[in-house]
PDB file of C-alpha atoms in Angstrom:
ATOM      1  CA  VAL U  26      -3.876 -20.455   3.686  1.00 89.00           C
ATOM      2  CA  LEU U  27      -1.650 -23.391   5.682  1.00 89.00           C
ATOM      3  CA  ALA U  28      -3.581 -26.948   5.108  1.00 89.00           C
ATOM      4  CA  GLY U  29      -2.756 -25.614   1.795  1.00 88.00           C
ATOM      5  CA  ALA U  30       0.414 -25.036   2.540  1.00 90.00           C
ATOM      6  CA  GLN U  31       1.047 -28.534   4.554  1.00 90.00           C
ATOM      7  CA  ASN U  32      -0.972 -29.840   1.016  1.00 89.00           C
ATOM      8  CA  TYR U  33       1.124 -28.393  -1.027  1.00 87.00           C
ATOM      9  CA  MET U  34       4.891 -29.614   0.689  1.00 89.00           C
ATOM     10  CA  ARG U  35       3.620 -33.211   0.735  1.00 90.00           C
ATOM     11  CA  GLU U  36       3.002 -33.820  -2.793  1.00 86.00           C
ATOM     12  CA  ARG U  37       5.969 -33.029  -3.144  1.00 84.00           C
ATOM     13  CA  LYS U  38       8.205 -35.454  -4.894  1.00 82.00           C
ATOM     14  CA  ASP U  39      12.053 -34.675  -2.663  1.00 80.00           C
ATOM     15  CA  GLU U  40      12.805 -33.998   0.862  1.00 79.00           C
ATOM     16  CA  CYS U  41      10.109 -31.017   0.811  1.00 77.00           C
ATOM     17  CA  SER U  42       7.859 -33.715   1.823  1.00 80.00           C
ATOM     18  CA  PHE U  43       8.280 -33.979   4.719  1.00 85.00           C
ATOM     19  CA  VAL U  44       6.042 -32.257   7.312  1.00 84.00           C
ATOM     20  CA  SER U  45       3.864 -32.667   9.889  1.00 87.00           C
ATOM     21  CA  LEU U  46       1.790 -30.200  12.971  1.00 89.00           C
ATOM     22  CA  ARG U  47       5.201 -28.824  13.906  1.00 89.00           C
ATOM     23  CA  ASP U  48       5.533 -26.793  10.970  1.00 89.00           C
ATOM     24  CA  VAL U  49       1.730 -25.418  11.559  1.00 91.00           C
ATOM     25  CA  GLU U  50       3.019 -24.523  15.473  1.00 91.00           C
ATOM     26  CA  ARG U  51       6.479 -22.727  13.594  1.00 92.00           C
ATOM     27  CA  ALA U  52       4.196 -21.023  11.011  1.00 92.00           C
ATOM     28  CA  MET U  53       2.198 -19.706  13.813  1.00 93.00           C
ATOM     29  CA  ARG U  54       5.534 -18.942  16.068  1.00 93.00           C
ATOM     30  CA  VAL U  55       6.547 -16.426  12.919  1.00 93.00           C
ATOM     31  CA  MET U  56       3.376 -15.261  12.142  1.00 92.00           C
ATOM     32  CA  LEU U  57       2.936 -13.456  15.509  1.00 92.00           C
ATOM     33  CA  TRP U  58       5.719 -12.409  15.842  1.00 92.00           C
ATOM     34  CA  PHE U  59       6.509 -10.716  12.363  1.00 90.00           C
ATOM     35  CA  TYR U  60       3.407  -8.838  13.319  1.00 89.00           C
ATOM     36  CA  SER U  61       3.860  -7.908  16.261  1.00 88.00           C
ATOM     37  CA  ASN U  62       6.539  -6.222  15.225  1.00 87.00           C
ATOM     38  CA  ILE U  63       5.998  -5.214  11.843  1.00 83.00           C
ATOM     39  CA  ARG U  64       7.131  -2.245  12.231  1.00 80.00           C
ATOM     40  CA  HIS U  65      10.396  -2.484  12.693  1.00 79.00           C
ATOM     41  CA  PHE U  66      10.406  -4.012   9.123  1.00 76.00           C
ATOM     42  CA  GLU U  67       9.235  -0.764   7.589  1.00 72.00           C
ATOM     43  CA  PRO U  68      11.544   0.940   5.312  1.00 62.00           C
ATOM     44  CA  LYS U  69      11.984   4.372   7.396  1.00 56.00           C
ATOM     45  CA  GLN U  70      10.950   6.453   4.892  1.00 46.00           C
ATOM     46  CA  GLU U  71       7.623   4.194   5.705  1.00 46.00           C
ATOM     47  CA  ILE U  72       7.036   4.281   9.604  1.00 41.00           C
ATOM     48  CA  SER U  73       5.155   6.834   9.627  1.00 37.00           C
ATOM     49  CA  MET U  74       2.728   6.005   7.411  1.00 40.00           C
ATOM     50  CA  GLN U  75       1.814   3.218   9.809  1.00 42.00           C
ATOM     51  CA  LYS U  76       0.027   2.251  13.000  1.00 41.00           C
ATOM     52  CA  ASN U  77       0.705   1.117  15.992  1.00 42.00           C
ATOM     53  CA  ILE U  78      -0.208  -2.968  16.029  1.00 42.00           C
ATOM     54  CA  PRO U  79      -2.608  -3.147  18.477  1.00 44.00           C
ATOM     55  CA  VAL U  80      -0.407  -7.058  20.015  1.00 44.00           C
ATOM     56  CA  SER U  81       0.488  -5.761  23.371  1.00 41.00           C
ATOM     57  CA  PRO U  82       3.160  -7.607  23.477  1.00 40.00           C
ATOM     58  CA  PHE U  83       2.480  -8.836  27.392  1.00 41.00           C
ATOM     59  CA  MET U  84      -0.264 -11.405  26.149  1.00 46.00           C
ATOM     60  CA  ASP U  85       0.525 -14.785  26.114  1.00 50.00           C
ATOM     61  CA  ILE U  86       0.783 -16.841  22.301  1.00 49.00           C
ATOM     62  CA  ASP U  87      -2.887 -18.403  23.198  1.00 52.00           C
ATOM     63  CA  GLU U  88      -4.141 -14.605  24.272  1.00 50.00           C
ATOM     64  CA  GLN U  89      -2.977 -13.136  20.835  1.00 49.00           C
ATOM     65  CA  ILE U  90      -4.696 -15.835  18.453  1.00 51.00           C
ATOM     66  CA  ASP U  91      -7.782 -15.253  20.078  1.00 51.00           C
ATOM     67  CA  PHE U  92      -7.613 -11.650  19.597  1.00 47.00           C
ATOM     68  CA  LEU U  93      -6.337 -11.550  16.190  1.00 50.00           C
ATOM     69  CA  TYR U  94      -9.359 -13.741  15.570  1.00 48.00           C
ATOM     70  CA  TYR U  95     -11.687 -12.040  17.238  1.00 45.00           C
ATOM     71  CA  PHE U  96     -11.309  -9.119  15.519  1.00 43.00           C
ATOM     72  CA  ARG U  97     -10.938 -10.484  11.873  1.00 46.00           C
ATOM     73  CA  GLU U  98     -13.947 -12.216  11.768  1.00 44.00           C
ATOM     74  CA  ASP U  99     -16.232  -8.825  13.838  1.00 42.00           C
ATOM     75  CA  TYR U 100     -14.457  -5.305  12.210  1.00 39.00           C
ATOM     76  CA  SER U 101     -16.832  -5.439   9.799  1.00 40.00           C
ATOM     77  CA  ASN U 102     -20.280  -4.925  12.681  1.00 42.00           C
ATOM     78  CA  ASN U 103     -18.879  -2.078  14.649  1.00 37.00           C
ATOM     79  CA  ASP U 104     -21.590  -3.348  17.373  1.00 37.00           C
ATOM     80  CA  LEU U 105     -19.804  -6.446  18.901  1.00 38.00           C
ATOM     81  CA  ILE U 106     -16.435  -4.451  18.623  1.00 36.00           C
ATOM     82  CA  GLU U 107     -16.295  -4.671  22.916  1.00 35.00           C
ATOM     83  CA  ASN U 108     -14.793  -2.239  25.196  1.00 39.00           C
ATOM     84  CA  SER U 109     -13.981  -4.186  27.505  1.00 40.00           C
ATOM     85  CA  LEU U 110     -11.667  -7.024  25.782  1.00 38.00           C
ATOM     86  CA  LEU U 111      -9.463  -3.145  24.362  1.00 36.00           C
ATOM     87  CA  GLU U 112      -9.700  -2.268  27.947  1.00 40.00           C
ATOM     88  CA  GLU U 113      -8.761  -5.609  29.730  1.00 42.00           C
ATOM     89  CA  ASN U 114      -6.039  -6.513  26.428  1.00 41.00           C
ATOM     90  CA  PHE U 115      -3.897  -3.546  26.312  1.00 38.00           C
ATOM     91  CA  SER U 116      -4.027  -1.994  29.649  1.00 43.00           C
ATOM     92  CA  SER U 117      -0.627  -3.194  29.931  1.00 39.00           C
ATOM     93  CA  CYS U 118       0.487  -1.399  27.238  1.00 38.00           C
ATOM     94  CA  SER U 119       2.577   2.231  27.440  1.00 37.00           C
ATOM     95  CA  SER U 120       0.563   4.803  27.235  1.00 40.00           C
ATOM     96  CA  SER U 121       2.809   7.167  24.971  1.00 38.00           C
ATOM     97  CA  HIS U 122       1.692   4.554  22.104  1.00 41.00           C
ATOM     98  CA  GLU U 123      -1.420   5.567  20.398  1.00 41.00           C
ATOM     99  CA  THR U 124      -5.146   3.988  20.895  1.00 36.00           C
ATOM    100  CA  PRO U 125      -5.058   0.697  18.859  1.00 40.00           C
ATOM    101  CA  ASP U 126      -7.175   0.108  16.029  1.00 42.00           C
ATOM    102  CA  PRO U 127      -9.522  -2.822  17.080  1.00 36.00           C
ATOM    103  CA  TYR U 128     -10.602  -3.292  13.086  1.00 35.00           C
ATOM    104  CA  LEU U 129      -6.798  -4.626  12.273  1.00 41.00           C
ATOM    105  CA  ARG U 130      -7.292  -3.056   8.736  1.00 43.00           C
ATOM    106  CA  SER U 131      -3.889  -0.862   8.153  1.00 48.00           C
ATOM    107  CA  PHE U 132      -2.587  -1.642   5.050  1.00 54.00           C
ATOM    108  CA  ILE U 133       1.220  -1.908   3.712  1.00 57.00           C
ATOM    109  CA  HIS U 134       1.635  -1.373   0.265  1.00 58.00           C
ATOM    110  CA  GLY U 135      -2.755  -2.935   0.319  1.00 73.00           C
ATOM    111  CA  ILE U 136      -2.215  -5.609   1.900  1.00 80.00           C
ATOM    112  CA  ASP U 137      -3.970  -6.069   5.499  1.00 80.00           C
ATOM    113  CA  TYR U 138      -1.515  -7.287   8.099  1.00 85.00           C
ATOM    114  CA  ILE U 139      -2.309  -9.959   8.926  1.00 86.00           C
ATOM    115  CA  SER U 140      -2.529 -11.259   5.198  1.00 87.00           C
ATOM    116  CA  TYR U 141       0.584  -9.950   5.111  1.00 87.00           C
ATOM    117  CA  SER U 142       2.870 -11.649   8.492  1.00 90.00           C
ATOM    118  CA  LEU U 143       0.972 -14.489   6.782  1.00 90.00           C
ATOM    119  CA  ILE U 144       3.414 -14.541   3.377  1.00 91.00           C
ATOM    120  CA  ILE U 145       6.267 -13.327   5.679  1.00 92.00           C
ATOM    121  CA  SER U 146       5.675 -16.655   7.409  1.00 92.00           C
ATOM    122  CA  LEU U 147       5.045 -18.525   4.867  1.00 92.00           C
ATOM    123  CA  SER U 148       8.006 -17.935   2.311  1.00 92.00           C
ATOM    124  CA  ILE U 149      10.594 -18.261   6.396  1.00 92.00           C
ATOM    125  CA  CYS U 150       9.072 -22.483   6.674  1.00 91.00           C
ATOM    126  CA  TYR U 151       8.050 -23.743   3.465  1.00 91.00           C
ATOM    127  CA  ARG U 152       9.183 -20.968   0.171  1.00 90.00           C
ATOM    128  CA  ALA U 153      12.090 -21.004   1.167  1.00 89.00           C
ATOM    129  CA  ARG U 154      13.029 -24.548   1.380  1.00 88.00           C
ATOM    130  CA  LEU U 155      12.207 -25.016  -2.258  1.00 87.00           C
ATOM    131  CA  GLN U 156      13.444 -23.836  -5.059  1.00 85.00           C
ATOM    132  CA  GLU U 157      10.409 -23.834  -7.642  1.00 86.00           C
ATOM    133  CA  ARG U 158       9.283 -20.743  -5.845  1.00 88.00           C
ATOM    134  CA  ASP U 159       6.910 -19.753  -8.178  1.00 89.00           C
ATOM    135  CA  VAL U 160       4.909 -22.797  -8.625  1.00 90.00           C
ATOM    136  CA  PHE U 161       4.103 -22.403  -4.725  1.00 89.00           C
ATOM    137  CA  ASP U 162       3.774 -18.629  -5.161  1.00 90.00           C
ATOM    138  CA  LYS U 163       1.073 -19.252  -7.453  1.00 89.00           C
ATOM    139  CA  SER U 164      -1.012 -22.478  -5.354  1.00 88.00           C
ATOM    140  CA  MET U 165      -0.774 -19.487  -2.508  1.00 88.00           C
ATOM    141  CA  ILE U 166      -2.142 -16.907  -3.513  1.00 87.00           C
ATOM    142  CA  HIS U 167      -5.481 -18.743  -3.903  1.00 87.00           C
ATOM    143  CA  LEU U 168      -5.737 -19.228  -1.212  1.00 87.00           C
ATOM    144  CA  PHE U 169      -5.839 -16.227   0.204  1.00 86.00           C
ATOM    145  CA  ARG U 170     -10.003 -14.900   0.243  1.00 83.00           C
ATOM    146  CA  TYR U 171     -11.798 -13.575   3.158  1.00 81.00           C
ATOM    147  CA  PRO U 172     -11.158 -12.346   5.254  1.00 81.00           C
ATOM    148  CA  LEU U 173      -7.388 -11.997   4.318  1.00 83.00           C
ATOM    149  CA  THR U 174      -7.310  -9.266   1.574  1.00 81.00           C
ATOM    150  CA  GLN U 175      -6.959 -10.709  -2.253  1.00 84.00           C
ATOM    151  CA  ILE U 176      -3.933 -11.635  -3.936  1.00 82.00           C
ATOM    152  CA  ASP U 177      -4.814 -11.687  -7.346  1.00 82.00           C
ATOM    153  CA  ASP U 178      -0.592 -11.029  -8.767  1.00 83.00           C
ATOM    154  CA  TYR U 179       1.510 -14.526  -7.946  1.00 84.00           C
ATOM    155  CA  THR U 180       4.976 -11.658  -8.376  1.00 87.00           C
ATOM    156  CA  VAL U 181       3.021  -9.308  -5.571  1.00 86.00           C
ATOM    157  CA  ILE U 182       4.560 -12.206  -2.752  1.00 87.00           C
ATOM    158  CA  HIS U 183       7.768 -12.069  -4.846  1.00 89.00           C
ATOM    159  CA  ALA U 184       8.200  -9.050  -4.407  1.00 87.00           C
ATOM    160  CA  GLU U 185       7.222  -7.124  -0.747  1.00 87.00           C
ATOM    161  CA  VAL U 186       9.359 -10.830   0.723  1.00 89.00           C
ATOM    162  CA  ASN U 187      12.914  -9.430  -1.273  1.00 90.00           C
ATOM    163  CA  ARG U 188      11.316  -6.430  -0.260  1.00 88.00           C
ATOM    164  CA  ARG U 189      11.350  -6.871   3.496  1.00 89.00           C
ATOM    165  CA  GLN U 190      14.960  -8.914   3.080  1.00 90.00           C
ATOM    166  CA  GLN U 191      16.388  -6.309   1.716  1.00 90.00           C
ATOM    167  CA  VAL U 192      15.001  -3.780   5.058  1.00 89.00           C
ATOM    168  CA  ILE U 193      16.657  -6.057   7.517  1.00 90.00           C
ATOM    169  CA  LEU U 194      20.030  -6.175   4.927  1.00 91.00           C
ATOM    170  CA  ASN U 195      20.339  -2.596   4.763  1.00 89.00           C
ATOM    171  CA  GLU U 196      20.998  -2.031   8.955  1.00 89.00           C
ATOM    172  CA  MET U 197      23.773  -5.068   9.237  1.00 91.00           C
ATOM    173  CA  ILE U 198      26.638  -3.937   8.900  1.00 88.00           C
ATOM    174  CA  LEU U 199      28.792  -4.556   5.829  1.00 88.00           C
ATOM    175  CA  ARG U 200      32.010  -3.669   4.022  1.00 87.00           C
ATOM    176  CA  PRO U 201      32.022  -1.421   1.010  1.00 86.00           C
ATOM    177  CA  ASN U 202      32.677  -4.462  -0.983  1.00 88.00           C
ATOM    178  CA  ILE U 203      29.991  -7.131   0.197  1.00 89.00           C
ATOM    179  CA  ALA U 204      26.971  -7.532  -2.597  1.00 88.00           C
ATOM    180  CA  LYS U 205      24.215  -6.950  -2.036  1.00 88.00           C
ATOM    181  CA  ASN U 206      23.328 -10.199  -4.620  1.00 90.00           C
ATOM    182  CA  ALA U 207      19.392 -12.376  -3.723  1.00 90.00           C
ATOM    183  CA  ALA U 208      21.168 -15.483  -1.739  1.00 91.00           C
ATOM    184  CA  LEU U 209      23.475 -12.929   0.902  1.00 92.00           C
ATOM    185  CA  ARG U 210      19.576 -11.277   1.411  1.00 92.00           C
ATOM    186  CA  GLU U 211      17.761 -13.790   1.809  1.00 93.00           C
ATOM    187  CA  ASN U 212      20.672 -15.799   4.021  1.00 94.00           C
ATOM    188  CA  VAL U 213      20.621 -13.032   6.709  1.00 94.00           C
ATOM    189  CA  PHE U 214      17.281 -12.858   6.731  1.00 94.00           C
ATOM    190  CA  MET U 215      16.589 -16.275   7.476  1.00 94.00           C
ATOM    191  CA  MET U 216      19.642 -16.225  10.212  1.00 94.00           C
ATOM    192  CA  PHE U 217      17.898 -13.264  11.541  1.00 94.00           C
ATOM    193  CA  VAL U 218      14.160 -14.908  12.217  1.00 94.00           C
ATOM    194  CA  CYS U 219      15.264 -17.719  13.304  1.00 93.00           C
ATOM    195  CA  ILE U 220      18.193 -16.631  16.185  1.00 93.00           C
ATOM    196  CA  GLU U 221      15.032 -14.721  17.128  1.00 92.00           C
ATOM    197  CA  LEU U 222      12.027 -17.848  17.727  1.00 92.00           C
ATOM    198  CA  LYS U 223      15.244 -20.088  18.408  1.00 91.00           C
ATOM    199  CA  ILE U 224      14.689 -21.969  15.327  1.00 91.00           C
ATOM    200  CA  PRO U 225      16.898 -24.229  14.361  1.00 89.00           C
ATOM    201  CA  LEU U 226      18.357 -23.850  10.668  1.00 89.00           C
ATOM    202  CA  PHE U 227      19.995 -25.309   7.949  1.00 89.00           C
ATOM    203  CA  VAL U 228      21.575 -23.341   5.436  1.00 89.00           C
ATOM    204  CA  ILE U 229      22.992 -25.189   3.130  1.00 87.00           C
ATOM    205  CA  GLY U 230      24.908 -24.213  -0.811  1.00 87.00           C
ATOM    206  CA  LYS U 231      27.534 -24.414  -2.916  1.00 88.00           C
ATOM    207  CA  PRO U 232      30.611 -22.735  -2.249  1.00 89.00           C
ATOM    208  CA  GLY U 233      30.242 -19.378  -3.084  1.00 87.00           C
ATOM    209  CA  SER U 234      26.780 -18.853  -1.687  1.00 88.00           C
ATOM    210  CA  SER U 235      26.989 -16.282   1.230  1.00 89.00           C
ATOM    211  CA  LYS U 236      26.849 -19.129   3.421  1.00 91.00           C
ATOM    212  CA  SER U 237      29.306 -17.438   5.758  1.00 91.00           C
ATOM    213  CA  LEU U 238      29.319 -14.490   4.933  1.00 92.00           C
ATOM    214  CA  ALA U 239      25.611 -14.902   6.210  1.00 92.00           C
ATOM    215  CA  LYS U 240      26.710 -16.137   9.584  1.00 92.00           C
ATOM    216  CA  SER U 241      29.628 -13.135   9.408  1.00 92.00           C
ATOM    217  CA  ILE U 242      27.866 -10.025   9.006  1.00 92.00           C
ATOM    218  CA  ILE U 243      25.274 -10.982  11.163  1.00 93.00           C
ATOM    219  CA  SER U 244      27.062 -11.570  14.136  1.00 91.00           C
ATOM    220  CA  ASN U 245      28.664  -8.310  13.492  1.00 90.00           C
ATOM    221  CA  SER U 246      25.466  -6.745  13.288  1.00 89.00           C
ATOM    222  CA  MET U 247      23.217  -8.929  16.316  1.00 89.00           C
ATOM    223  CA  GLN U 248      23.885  -6.631  18.568  1.00 89.00           C
ATOM    224  CA  GLY U 249      20.716  -5.597  20.424  1.00 85.00           C
ATOM    225  CA  ILE U 250      21.172  -1.532  22.104  1.00 87.00           C
ATOM    226  CA  ARG U 251      24.925  -1.689  21.179  1.00 86.00           C
ATOM    227  CA  CYS U 252      24.280  -0.967  17.346  1.00 85.00           C
ATOM    228  CA  PRO U 253      24.504   2.253  16.607  1.00 82.00           C
ATOM    229  CA  ASP U 254      21.650   4.775  17.416  1.00 78.00           C
ATOM    230  CA  GLY U 255      18.494   4.468  14.769  1.00 77.00           C
ATOM    231  CA  SER U 256      19.729   1.060  13.929  1.00 83.00           C
ATOM    232  CA  ILE U 257      16.018  -1.019  14.543  1.00 83.00           C
ATOM    233  CA  LEU U 258      18.878  -4.176  14.963  1.00 86.00           C
ATOM    234  CA  GLN U 259      18.572  -2.258  18.604  1.00 87.00           C
ATOM    235  CA  ASN U 260      15.141  -3.534  19.191  1.00 85.00           C
ATOM    236  CA  PHE U 261      15.921  -7.360  18.947  1.00 89.00           C
ATOM    237  CA  LYS U 262      18.506 -10.104  20.868  1.00 87.00           C
ATOM    238  CA  GLN U 263      22.056  -9.272  20.997  1.00 89.00           C
ATOM    239  CA  ILE U 264      24.117 -12.327  20.203  1.00 87.00           C
ATOM    240  CA  GLN U 265      27.571 -14.750  20.748  1.00 86.00           C
ATOM    241  CA  ILE U 266      28.754 -16.947  17.949  1.00 85.00           C
ATOM    242  CA  MET U 267      29.743 -20.155  18.862  1.00 83.00           C
ATOM    243  CA  SER U 268      31.238 -22.800  16.362  1.00 83.00           C
ATOM    244  CA  TYR U 269      31.482 -26.468  16.900  1.00 82.00           C
ATOM    245  CA  GLN U 270      32.958 -29.148  14.842  1.00 84.00           C
ATOM    246  CA  CYS U 271      31.007 -32.010  14.120  1.00 83.00           C
ATOM    247  CA  SER U 272      32.459 -35.691  12.663  1.00 87.00           C
ATOM    248  CA  GLN U 273      31.744 -38.593  13.109  1.00 87.00           C
ATOM    249  CA  LEU U 274      32.016 -38.905  17.286  1.00 86.00           C
ATOM    250  CA  SER U 275      30.059 -35.883  18.546  1.00 86.00           C
ATOM    251  CA  THR U 276      26.360 -36.241  19.980  1.00 85.00           C
ATOM    252  CA  ALA U 277      23.753 -33.860  21.083  1.00 82.00           C
ATOM    253  CA  ASP U 278      24.984 -33.288  24.303  1.00 82.00           C
ATOM    254  CA  GLY U 279      28.211 -32.019  22.683  1.00 80.00           C
ATOM    255  CA  ILE U 280      26.858 -30.352  20.380  1.00 75.00           C
ATOM    256  CA  ILE U 281      24.900 -28.437  23.175  1.00 73.00           C
ATOM    257  CA  GLY U 282      27.320 -28.753  25.855  1.00 63.00           C
TER     258      GLY U 282
END
């Protein structure tokens, strides 16, 4: 799927065609992060219907990748599941969690967790750059085949990405007169994910496209454990925004300093 996304971007006739293996590494980071935190992105009325995520937060990124692919390949054959591997990977998890599901066959709206996380990763690392996103969606759905969940309707990608964006926007502190339009929803979601993963992000758009508003909302809302009780934002970082006005004399050292 990632190879297909890379090839699609390279065929563009604008700046979107510039991709490299850094984009692949970034997509994997986003996918694994979203997979590990997927329960936080569910609407509150649906959380009780989902199982706990079977990736230990104590694994590093390579261990998580190996673990995911091991069980995705072998989930249909019970004899290939080794209890010792499960115990080793999850011995450091809290005893308050449910027993992990080794088959990773938990679903959100008919899409398994790994496929779902990959959809969100594609939307953040590739899809967000494009103007004609429906064409990208149509190209990607043909690549979702076994062992991933087969997706036959390209509008599923658009709908599910919007649903996750809305979950995050609903947790933000908004004034009563602010409209939750598509531009604001996407800007807030992209800033939120990129801040969590320390991914550089350029937000470019015409005046009135909710760029500064999204930054203000993120700054006021992402307060970590200081967020209101029950907010999923308590599980994420507390941030402090620092502004820097660039000029012709600006340097990287000046921005970092």
